[in-house]
Amino acid sequence: MTFPSSRFLAVCSVLLILPRSDAFQPPQLLSKRSPSPSLSSDILKPTDEAFSHFEEEAALFSDPLSLESGGILQEPQANKSSLPPLVDRCMNSYWGPRLLLGAVACLYGTNFPLGSIMDHALPASAATSARFVLAGLALSPFLLKIQKDLIAPALLAGCFSSAGYIAQSLSLVDTSPATVSFLGAVTVIWCPFLEWMVDKKPMGLQERPQTWMAATLCLLGVGILELCAGGADLSSGHSGIGLGDGLALLQAVGFGTGVFLSEKMMHKHSDQALPITAVNVATTALIAMGWALTDGWMYNTPNWESMTLPTMLLDPSMRQVAGAVVFTGVLSTSMNFSLETFSLQKVPSGEASVILATEPLWASAFAGLILGESFGWNDYVGGFLIVSACLVNSLQASDIHGILSTAKGRSNKDNEHKLR
């Protein structure tokens, strides 16, 4: 039987310290006390020297680090937050994690126009695998830090996330980035559905009216953005419903389930944000690599070597594509995914999905800046409805009931005035 070296050193330290400690030596108080008239005065009025010695002993017993000075080892205190005080205060506030999720949604919006650039220059499997290999390398130092009981759920979350990313990459081949991102907002329905089906949370109109109102507004906004062409180019075929639209809806199921599973893990292990993200991204990278190896473009496509890492990064003709791969892999995937997972310990997945549903607005803005896409009335109306859904979902059920009761009371008063 082996004895742990750390425990052995701790025991030796105690044995070396104890003989030298004054805390365990009997205090020589009787020889230093002045004669007292009675026993009661000795008890009620101890000498200053005796009292100071007693204070030293009490300090040793109350000090959690008193082992170093010969005291008794106390129970370890709860770990304090490793975040800077200002950041910790923001993340423990109501708006802090929600604003962070809004920033995450903004950065996620860059994935769609940049993904479109990659998918027009590379096979979809090559673009996805290159992006997630870089993301996995960036998060690889945290892989071995994951707790054993989180490995299986983190792998499961990674499988669902990979399904979402693969569906997204395939849909971007023949569908506009704005449309793909808009349809991804269906997570606003999928996450509450999972909460109802798996966690058995009440989802009635009385218990969660804000979720139903937010889902209705978000879906209405997505419908207007998707089905009403507005100023979009009808001849491009982007306004029609096809395979790309179905894949874009499938990405919402994958992403929504991944968010749901990540939230459950983060509630139990709030200090495991980066390891959970690392396993999630590594799983997606592994699946994407398998997809790329079996997709058939290797060895059969001219100049296929320039479509792989690290050759892509060194080829001057692939500079734009390589830049998109690096940005999406390191920033908008690994860093952004970590921030999202970290925020999920503070925000429920149903509410988080609505905040992340603002992603289409940012995707449309970046598509206009990077790809020069035009916008019509449907973009503005749909965008307004999606933002309204986020605001409604930030309310509490009591707020919704209060607003409805106030409106009902005013309506009754108006009817009374009319009858008079």
CSV table of C-alpha atoms in Angstrom, one decimal:
chain,number,residue,atom,x,y,z
A,1,MET,CA,0.0,0.0,0.0
A,2,THR,CA,1.5,3.3,-1.0
A,3,PHE,CA,1.3,6.4,1.1
A,4,PRO,CA,0.5,9.6,-0.7
A,5,SER,CA,3.6,11.8,-0.7
A,6,SER,CA,1.6,15.0,0.0
A,7,ARG,CA,-0.1,13.5,3.1
A,8,PHE,CA,3.3,12.2,4.3
A,9,LEU,CA,4.9,15.6,4.0
A,10,ALA,CA,2.0,17.2,5.9
A,11,VAL,CA,2.3,14.7,8.8
A,12,CYS,CA,6.0,15.3,9.0
A,13,SER,CA,5.5,19.0,9.0
A,14,VAL,CA,3.1,18.7,12.0
A,15,LEU,CA,5.5,16.5,13.9
A,16,LEU,CA,8.3,19.0,13.3
A,17,ILE,CA,6.2,22.0,14.3
A,18,LEU,CA,4.5,20.7,17.4
A,19,PRO,CA,7.6,20.3,19.7
A,20,ARG,CA,8.5,24.0,19.1
A,21,SER,CA,5.0,25.3,19.5
A,22,ASP,CA,4.2,27.4,22.5
A,23,ALA,CA,0.5,26.9,22.0
A,24,PHE,CA,0.6,23.4,23.4
A,25,GLN,CA,2.9,24.0,26.4
A,26,PRO,CA,1.1,24.4,29.8
A,27,PRO,CA,1.0,28.1,30.7
A,28,GLN,CA,3.0,29.0,33.8
A,29,LEU,CA,0.4,31.3,35.1
A,30,LEU,CA,0.4,30.4,38.8
A,31,SER,CA,4.1,31.4,39.4
A,32,LYS,CA,3.5,34.7,37.7
A,33,ARG,CA,0.3,35.7,39.4
A,34,SER,CA,0.2,38.0,42.3
A,35,PRO,CA,-1.5,36.7,45.5
A,36,SER,CA,-5.2,37.1,45.4
A,37,PRO,CA,-7.6,37.3,48.4
A,38,SER,CA,-10.0,34.7,47.2
A,39,LEU,CA,-10.6,32.0,44.6
A,40,SER,CA,-13.4,34.0,43.1
A,41,SER,CA,-11.2,36.9,42.4
A,42,ASP,CA,-8.7,34.7,40.5
A,43,ILE,CA,-11.5,33.5,38.3
A,44,LEU,CA,-13.3,36.8,37.7
A,45,LYS,CA,-10.2,38.9,37.5
A,46,PRO,CA,-7.4,37.1,35.6
A,47,THR,CA,-4.1,38.9,35.3
A,48,ASP,CA,-3.2,40.7,32.1
A,49,GLU,CA,-0.5,38.2,31.3
A,50,ALA,CA,-2.9,35.3,31.6
A,51,PHE,CA,-5.5,37.0,29.6
A,52,SER,CA,-3.1,37.8,26.8
A,53,HIS,CA,-1.8,34.2,26.7
A,54,PHE,CA,-5.4,33.0,26.4
A,55,GLU,CA,-6.0,35.4,23.6
A,56,GLU,CA,-3.0,34.0,21.7
A,57,GLU,CA,-4.4,30.5,22.1
A,58,ALA,CA,-7.8,31.5,20.9
A,59,ALA,CA,-6.3,33.2,17.9
A,60,LEU,CA,-4.5,30.0,17.0
A,61,PHE,CA,-7.6,27.9,17.2
A,62,SER,CA,-9.6,30.4,15.1
A,63,ASP,CA,-6.9,30.8,12.4
A,64,PRO,CA,-7.5,28.5,9.5
A,65,LEU,CA,-3.8,28.6,8.7
A,66,SER,CA,-2.7,27.9,12.3
A,67,LEU,CA,-1.1,24.6,11.3
A,68,GLU,CA,2.0,26.6,10.3
A,69,SER,CA,2.3,28.0,13.9
A,70,GLY,CA,1.4,24.8,15.8
A,71,GLY,CA,-2.4,25.2,16.0
A,72,ILE,CA,-5.2,22.8,14.9
A,73,LEU,CA,-6.0,22.4,11.2
A,74,GLN,CA,-9.4,23.8,10.5
A,75,GLU,CA,-11.9,22.9,7.8
A,76,PRO,CA,-11.0,24.5,4.5
A,77,GLN,CA,-12.9,27.6,3.6
A,78,ALA,CA,-15.0,27.9,0.5
A,79,ASN,CA,-13.1,28.8,-2.6
A,80,LYS,CA,-13.3,32.5,-3.4
A,81,SER,CA,-13.9,33.6,-6.9
A,82,SER,CA,-10.8,33.9,-9.0
A,83,LEU,CA,-12.3,36.7,-11.1
A,84,PRO,CA,-11.3,40.3,-10.6
A,85,PRO,CA,-13.7,42.0,-8.1
A,86,LEU,CA,-15.4,44.2,-10.8
A,87,VAL,CA,-15.9,41.2,-13.1
A,88,ASP,CA,-17.2,39.1,-10.3
A,89,ARG,CA,-19.6,41.8,-9.2
A,90,CYS,CA,-20.9,42.2,-12.8
A,91,MET,CA,-21.4,38.4,-13.3
A,92,ASN,CA,-23.3,38.2,-10.0
A,93,SER,CA,-25.7,41.0,-11.0
A,94,TYR,CA,-28.8,40.4,-13.0
A,95,TRP,CA,-27.8,42.2,-16.2
A,96,GLY,CA,-24.1,41.2,-16.2
A,97,PRO,CA,-24.4,37.7,-17.6
A,98,ARG,CA,-27.2,38.7,-19.9
A,99,LEU,CA,-25.2,41.5,-21.5
A,100,LEU,CA,-22.3,39.0,-21.9
A,101,LEU,CA,-24.6,36.7,-23.7
A,102,GLY,CA,-25.7,39.6,-25.9
A,103,ALA,CA,-22.0,40.2,-26.8
A,104,VAL,CA,-21.7,36.5,-27.5
A,105,ALA,CA,-24.6,36.6,-29.9
A,106,CYS,CA,-23.0,39.6,-31.6
A,107,LEU,CA,-19.7,37.7,-32.2
A,108,TYR,CA,-21.6,34.6,-33.2
A,109,GLY,CA,-23.2,36.7,-35.9
A,110,THR,CA,-19.8,36.9,-37.7
A,111,ASN,CA,-19.8,33.1,-38.2
A,112,PHE,CA,-22.5,33.3,-40.9
A,113,PRO,CA,-20.9,35.7,-43.5
A,114,LEU,CA,-17.4,34.3,-42.8
A,115,GLY,CA,-18.8,30.7,-43.0
A,116,SER,CA,-20.3,31.6,-46.4
A,117,ILE,CA,-16.9,32.8,-47.6
A,118,MET,CA,-15.3,29.5,-46.4
A,119,ASP,CA,-18.1,27.3,-47.9
A,120,HIS,CA,-17.7,29.0,-51.3
A,121,ALA,CA,-14.0,28.3,-51.4
A,122,LEU,CA,-13.8,25.0,-49.5
A,123,PRO,CA,-16.0,21.9,-49.2
A,124,ALA,CA,-18.3,22.2,-46.2
A,125,SER,CA,-16.5,19.4,-44.4
A,126,ALA,CA,-13.1,21.0,-44.9
A,127,ALA,CA,-14.3,24.4,-43.7
A,128,THR,CA,-16.0,22.9,-40.5
A,129,SER,CA,-13.0,20.6,-39.6
A,130,ALA,CA,-10.4,23.4,-40.1
A,131,ARG,CA,-12.4,25.8,-38.0
A,132,PHE,CA,-12.9,23.3,-35.1
A,133,VAL,CA,-9.4,21.9,-35.2
A,134,LEU,CA,-8.1,25.4,-34.5
A,135,ALA,CA,-10.8,25.9,-31.8
A,136,GLY,CA,-9.9,22.6,-30.2
A,137,LEU,CA,-6.2,23.4,-30.1
A,138,ALA,CA,-6.9,26.7,-28.5
A,139,LEU,CA,-8.9,25.0,-25.7
A,140,SER,CA,-6.7,21.8,-25.4
A,141,PRO,CA,-5.0,22.8,-22.2
A,142,PHE,CA,-8.3,22.5,-20.4
A,143,LEU,CA,-9.2,19.0,-21.7
A,144,LEU,CA,-7.6,17.1,-18.9
A,145,LYS,CA,-9.1,19.3,-16.2
A,146,ILE,CA,-12.6,18.1,-16.6
A,147,GLN,CA,-14.1,16.1,-13.8
A,148,LYS,CA,-14.8,12.4,-14.4
A,149,ASP,CA,-18.6,12.7,-13.8
A,150,LEU,CA,-18.8,15.4,-16.5
A,151,ILE,CA,-17.1,13.5,-19.3
A,152,ALA,CA,-20.2,11.6,-20.6
A,153,PRO,CA,-22.6,14.6,-20.5
A,154,ALA,CA,-20.0,16.9,-22.1
A,155,LEU,CA,-19.4,14.4,-24.9
A,156,LEU,CA,-23.2,14.2,-25.4
A,157,ALA,CA,-23.5,18.0,-25.5
A,158,GLY,CA,-20.6,18.0,-28.0
A,159,CYS,CA,-22.4,15.5,-30.3
A,160,PHE,CA,-25.5,17.7,-30.4
A,161,SER,CA,-23.4,20.9,-31.0
A,162,SER,CA,-21.5,19.2,-33.8
A,163,ALA,CA,-24.8,18.2,-35.4
A,164,GLY,CA,-25.8,21.9,-35.3
A,165,TYR,CA,-22.5,23.1,-36.8
A,166,ILE,CA,-22.5,20.5,-39.5
A,167,ALA,CA,-26.1,21.4,-40.4
A,168,GLN,CA,-25.2,25.1,-40.4
A,169,SER,CA,-22.2,24.6,-42.7
A,170,LEU,CA,-24.2,22.6,-45.2
A,171,SER,CA,-27.1,25.1,-45.2
A,172,LEU,CA,-24.7,28.0,-45.9
A,173,VAL,CA,-23.7,26.3,-49.2
A,174,ASP,CA,-26.9,27.4,-51.0
A,175,THR,CA,-28.7,29.6,-48.5
A,176,SER,CA,-28.0,33.2,-47.5
A,177,PRO,CA,-26.2,33.7,-44.2
A,178,ALA,CA,-29.1,36.0,-42.9
A,179,THR,CA,-31.7,33.3,-43.6
A,180,VAL,CA,-29.6,30.6,-41.9
A,181,SER,CA,-29.1,32.7,-38.8
A,182,PHE,CA,-32.8,33.7,-38.6
A,183,LEU,CA,-33.9,30.1,-38.7
A,184,GLY,CA,-31.4,29.3,-36.0
A,185,ALA,CA,-33.5,31.4,-33.7
A,186,VAL,CA,-36.0,28.5,-33.4
A,187,THR,CA,-33.9,27.6,-30.3
A,188,VAL,CA,-36.2,30.0,-28.4
A,189,ILE,CA,-38.9,27.3,-28.7
A,190,TRP,CA,-36.7,24.2,-28.5
A,191,CYS,CA,-35.0,25.0,-25.1
A,192,PRO,CA,-38.3,25.7,-23.2
A,193,PHE,CA,-39.6,22.5,-24.8
A,194,LEU,CA,-36.7,20.5,-23.4
A,195,GLU,CA,-37.2,22.1,-19.9
A,196,TRP,CA,-40.8,21.0,-20.0
A,197,MET,CA,-40.0,17.5,-21.4
A,198,VAL,CA,-36.9,16.6,-19.4
A,199,ASP,CA,-37.0,18.7,-16.2
A,200,LYS,CA,-40.9,18.7,-16.0
A,201,LYS,CA,-40.9,22.4,-15.5
A,202,PRO,CA,-44.4,24.0,-15.7
A,203,MET,CA,-44.7,25.8,-19.0
A,204,GLY,CA,-48.4,26.9,-18.9
A,205,LEU,CA,-49.5,30.4,-19.7
A,206,GLN,CA,-50.0,31.1,-16.0
A,207,GLU,CA,-46.5,29.9,-14.9
A,208,ARG,CA,-44.4,31.2,-17.9
A,209,PRO,CA,-46.3,33.8,-19.9
A,210,GLN,CA,-43.1,35.7,-20.7
A,211,THR,CA,-41.7,32.6,-22.4
A,212,TRP,CA,-44.8,32.1,-24.6
A,213,MET,CA,-44.9,35.7,-25.6
A,214,ALA,CA,-41.2,35.8,-26.4
A,215,ALA,CA,-41.4,32.6,-28.4
A,216,THR,CA,-44.4,34.0,-30.3
A,217,LEU,CA,-42.7,37.3,-31.1
A,218,CYS,CA,-39.4,35.6,-32.1
A,219,LEU,CA,-41.1,33.1,-34.4
A,220,LEU,CA,-43.2,35.8,-35.9
A,221,GLY,CA,-40.1,37.8,-36.6
A,222,VAL,CA,-38.3,34.8,-38.1
A,223,GLY,CA,-41.3,34.1,-40.3
A,224,ILE,CA,-41.3,37.7,-41.6
A,225,LEU,CA,-37.6,37.6,-42.2
A,226,GLU,CA,-37.8,34.3,-44.0
A,227,LEU,CA,-41.0,34.3,-45.9
A,228,CYS,CA,-41.4,38.0,-46.8
A,229,ALA,CA,-38.8,38.8,-49.5
A,230,GLY,CA,-38.9,42.6,-49.0
A,231,GLY,CA,-35.9,44.0,-50.6
A,232,ALA,CA,-34.2,40.7,-51.1
A,233,ASP,CA,-33.2,39.4,-54.5
A,234,LEU,CA,-36.0,37.0,-55.5
A,235,SER,CA,-34.1,35.6,-58.5
A,236,SER,CA,-31.4,34.3,-56.2
A,237,GLY,CA,-33.6,31.7,-54.7
A,238,HIS,CA,-32.8,32.7,-51.2
A,239,SER,CA,-36.3,33.5,-50.4
A,240,GLY,CA,-37.7,30.1,-51.3
A,241,ILE,CA,-38.0,27.2,-48.8
A,242,GLY,CA,-35.6,24.3,-49.6
A,243,LEU,CA,-33.1,21.8,-48.2
A,244,GLY,CA,-31.0,24.6,-46.8
A,245,ASP,CA,-33.9,25.9,-44.8
A,246,GLY,CA,-34.5,22.5,-43.3
A,247,LEU,CA,-30.9,22.1,-42.4
A,248,ALA,CA,-31.0,25.6,-40.8
A,249,LEU,CA,-33.9,24.5,-38.7
A,250,LEU,CA,-31.9,21.3,-37.7
A,251,GLN,CA,-29.1,23.5,-36.5
A,252,ALA,CA,-31.5,25.1,-34.0
A,253,VAL,CA,-32.3,21.6,-32.5
A,254,GLY,CA,-28.5,20.8,-32.2
A,255,PHE,CA,-27.5,24.1,-30.7
A,256,GLY,CA,-30.5,24.3,-28.4
A,257,THR,CA,-29.9,20.8,-27.0
A,258,GLY,CA,-26.2,21.6,-26.5
A,259,VAL,CA,-27.1,24.8,-24.6
A,260,PHE,CA,-29.6,22.9,-22.5
A,261,LEU,CA,-27.1,20.2,-21.5
A,262,SER,CA,-24.3,22.7,-20.8
A,263,GLU,CA,-26.6,24.7,-18.5
A,264,LYS,CA,-27.4,21.6,-16.5
A,265,MET,CA,-23.7,20.9,-16.1
A,266,MET,CA,-22.8,24.5,-15.2
A,267,HIS,CA,-25.4,24.7,-12.5
A,268,LYS,CA,-23.7,21.7,-10.7
A,269,HIS,CA,-20.1,22.6,-11.5
A,270,SER,CA,-19.7,26.3,-12.0
A,271,ASP,CA,-15.9,26.1,-12.0
A,272,GLN,CA,-15.8,23.7,-15.0
A,273,ALA,CA,-16.8,26.2,-17.8
A,274,LEU,CA,-13.5,25.9,-19.7
A,275,PRO,CA,-13.1,22.1,-19.4
A,276,ILE,CA,-16.8,21.6,-20.5
A,277,THR,CA,-16.2,23.9,-23.5
A,278,ALA,CA,-13.0,22.1,-24.4
A,279,VAL,CA,-14.6,18.7,-24.5
A,280,ASN,CA,-17.6,20.1,-26.4
A,281,VAL,CA,-15.3,21.7,-29.0
A,282,ALA,CA,-13.0,18.7,-29.2
A,283,THR,CA,-15.9,16.4,-29.8
A,284,THR,CA,-17.1,18.6,-32.7
A,285,ALA,CA,-13.6,18.7,-34.1
A,286,LEU,CA,-13.3,15.0,-34.0
A,287,ILE,CA,-16.7,14.4,-35.7
A,288,ALA,CA,-15.9,17.1,-38.3
A,289,MET,CA,-12.5,15.5,-39.1
A,290,GLY,CA,-14.3,12.2,-39.6
A,291,TRP,CA,-16.7,13.9,-42.0
A,292,ALA,CA,-13.9,15.5,-43.9
A,293,LEU,CA,-11.9,12.2,-44.3
A,294,THR,CA,-15.0,10.4,-45.7
A,295,ASP,CA,-16.4,13.2,-47.8
A,296,GLY,CA,-14.5,12.3,-50.9
A,297,TRP,CA,-12.9,15.6,-51.8
A,298,MET,CA,-9.4,14.6,-50.6
A,299,TYR,CA,-7.2,13.2,-53.4
A,300,ASN,CA,-10.0,13.8,-55.9
A,301,THR,CA,-10.1,17.6,-55.9
A,302,PRO,CA,-7.5,19.7,-57.8
A,303,ASN,CA,-5.1,21.4,-55.4
A,304,TRP,CA,-6.8,19.8,-52.4
A,305,GLU,CA,-3.7,20.2,-50.2
A,306,SER,CA,-4.3,23.9,-50.0
A,307,MET,CA,-7.7,23.2,-48.4
A,308,THR,CA,-6.2,21.6,-45.4
A,309,LEU,CA,-4.3,22.8,-42.3
A,310,PRO,CA,-1.6,24.0,-42.1
A,311,THR,CA,-1.1,24.4,-45.9
A,312,MET,CA,-4.0,26.8,-46.0
A,313,LEU,CA,-2.3,29.2,-43.7
A,314,LEU,CA,0.8,29.3,-45.8
A,315,ASP,CA,-0.8,29.6,-49.3
A,316,PRO,CA,-1.1,33.3,-50.4
A,317,SER,CA,-4.1,32.5,-52.6
A,318,MET,CA,-6.0,31.3,-49.6
A,319,ARG,CA,-5.3,34.3,-47.4
A,320,GLN,CA,-8.9,35.5,-47.1
A,321,VAL,CA,-10.2,32.0,-46.4
A,322,ALA,CA,-7.4,31.3,-43.9
A,323,GLY,CA,-8.2,34.5,-42.1
A,324,ALA,CA,-11.9,33.5,-41.9
A,325,VAL,CA,-10.9,30.1,-40.6
A,326,VAL,CA,-8.6,31.5,-37.9
A,327,PHE,CA,-11.2,34.2,-36.8
A,328,THR,CA,-14.1,31.7,-36.5
A,329,GLY,CA,-12.0,29.0,-35.0
A,330,VAL,CA,-10.1,31.0,-32.3
A,331,LEU,CA,-12.4,34.0,-31.5
A,332,SER,CA,-16.0,33.3,-32.5
A,333,THR,CA,-15.9,29.6,-31.6
A,334,SER,CA,-13.4,28.7,-28.8
A,335,MET,CA,-13.5,32.1,-26.9
A,336,ASN,CA,-17.1,32.7,-27.6
A,337,PHE,CA,-18.2,29.2,-26.7
A,338,SER,CA,-16.3,29.6,-23.4
A,339,LEU,CA,-18.1,32.8,-22.6
A,340,GLU,CA,-21.5,31.3,-23.4
A,341,THR,CA,-20.9,28.3,-21.2
A,342,PHE,CA,-19.7,30.5,-18.4
A,343,SER,CA,-22.8,32.7,-18.7
A,344,LEU,CA,-25.1,29.6,-18.5
A,345,GLN,CA,-24.4,29.2,-14.8
A,346,LYS,CA,-26.3,32.5,-14.3
A,347,VAL,CA,-29.0,32.4,-17.0
A,348,PRO,CA,-31.5,29.6,-17.6
A,349,SER,CA,-31.3,28.0,-21.1
A,350,GLY,CA,-34.8,29.2,-22.0
A,351,GLU,CA,-33.9,32.8,-21.4
A,352,ALA,CA,-30.4,32.3,-22.9
A,353,SER,CA,-31.9,31.0,-26.1
A,354,VAL,CA,-33.9,34.2,-26.5
A,355,ILE,CA,-30.9,36.4,-25.9
A,356,LEU,CA,-28.9,34.4,-28.4
A,357,ALA,CA,-31.8,34.7,-30.8
A,358,THR,CA,-30.5,38.3,-31.5
A,359,GLU,CA,-27.7,36.6,-33.4
A,360,PRO,CA,-29.6,37.0,-36.8
A,361,LEU,CA,-29.6,40.8,-36.3
A,362,TRP,CA,-25.8,40.8,-36.0
A,363,ALA,CA,-25.5,38.2,-38.8
A,364,SER,CA,-27.5,40.5,-41.1
A,365,ALA,CA,-25.4,43.5,-40.2
A,366,PHE,CA,-22.1,41.7,-40.8
A,367,ALA,CA,-23.5,40.2,-44.0
A,368,GLY,CA,-24.2,43.7,-45.2
A,369,LEU,CA,-20.8,44.9,-44.2
A,370,ILE,CA,-18.7,41.9,-45.4
A,371,LEU,CA,-20.8,40.5,-48.3
A,372,GLY,CA,-22.8,43.6,-49.3
A,373,GLU,CA,-26.2,42.0,-48.8
A,374,SER,CA,-29.2,44.4,-49.1
A,375,PHE,CA,-32.1,44.7,-46.6
A,376,GLY,CA,-35.8,45.3,-47.0
A,377,TRP,CA,-38.7,46.2,-44.8
A,378,ASN,CA,-38.9,42.5,-43.6
A,379,ASP,CA,-35.4,42.7,-42.1
A,380,TYR,CA,-36.3,45.7,-40.0
A,381,VAL,CA,-39.7,44.5,-38.9
A,382,GLY,CA,-38.4,41.0,-38.2
A,383,GLY,CA,-35.4,42.3,-36.3
A,384,PHE,CA,-37.7,44.6,-34.2
A,385,LEU,CA,-39.8,41.6,-33.2
A,386,ILE,CA,-36.8,39.5,-32.3
A,387,VAL,CA,-35.4,42.3,-30.1
A,388,SER,CA,-38.9,42.7,-28.5
A,389,ALA,CA,-38.8,38.9,-27.7
A,390,CYS,CA,-35.6,39.3,-25.8
A,391,LEU,CA,-37.0,42.2,-23.8
A,392,VAL,CA,-40.2,40.4,-23.0
A,393,ASN,CA,-38.3,37.3,-21.9
A,394,SER,CA,-36.3,39.4,-19.4
A,395,LEU,CA,-39.6,40.1,-17.5
A,396,GLN,CA,-40.9,38.0,-14.7
A,397,ALA,CA,-44.3,36.2,-14.7
A,398,SER,CA,-45.6,38.6,-12.1
A,399,ASP,CA,-44.7,41.5,-14.4
A,400,ILE,CA,-46.7,40.1,-17.3
A,401,HIS,CA,-49.7,39.4,-15.0
A,402,GLY,CA,-49.5,42.9,-13.7
A,403,ILE,CA,-49.4,44.4,-17.1
A,404,LEU,CA,-52.4,42.3,-18.2
A,405,SER,CA,-54.4,43.1,-15.1
A,406,THR,CA,-53.7,46.8,-15.5
A,407,ALA,CA,-54.8,46.7,-19.1
A,408,LYS,CA,-57.9,44.7,-18.2
A,409,GLY,CA,-58.8,47.3,-15.4
A,410,ARG,CA,-58.4,50.2,-17.8
A,411,SER,CA,-60.6,48.4,-20.4
A,412,ASN,CA,-63.3,47.9,-17.8
A,413,LYS,CA,-63.2,51.5,-16.8
A,414,ASP,CA,-63.5,52.6,-20.4
A,415,ASN,CA,-66.5,50.3,-20.8
A,416,GLU,CA,-68.1,51.8,-17.7
A,417,HIS,CA,-67.7,55.3,-19.0
A,418,LYS,CA,-69.2,54.3,-22.3
A,419,LEU,CA,-72.3,52.8,-20.5
A,420,ARG,CA,-72.8,56.0,-18.6
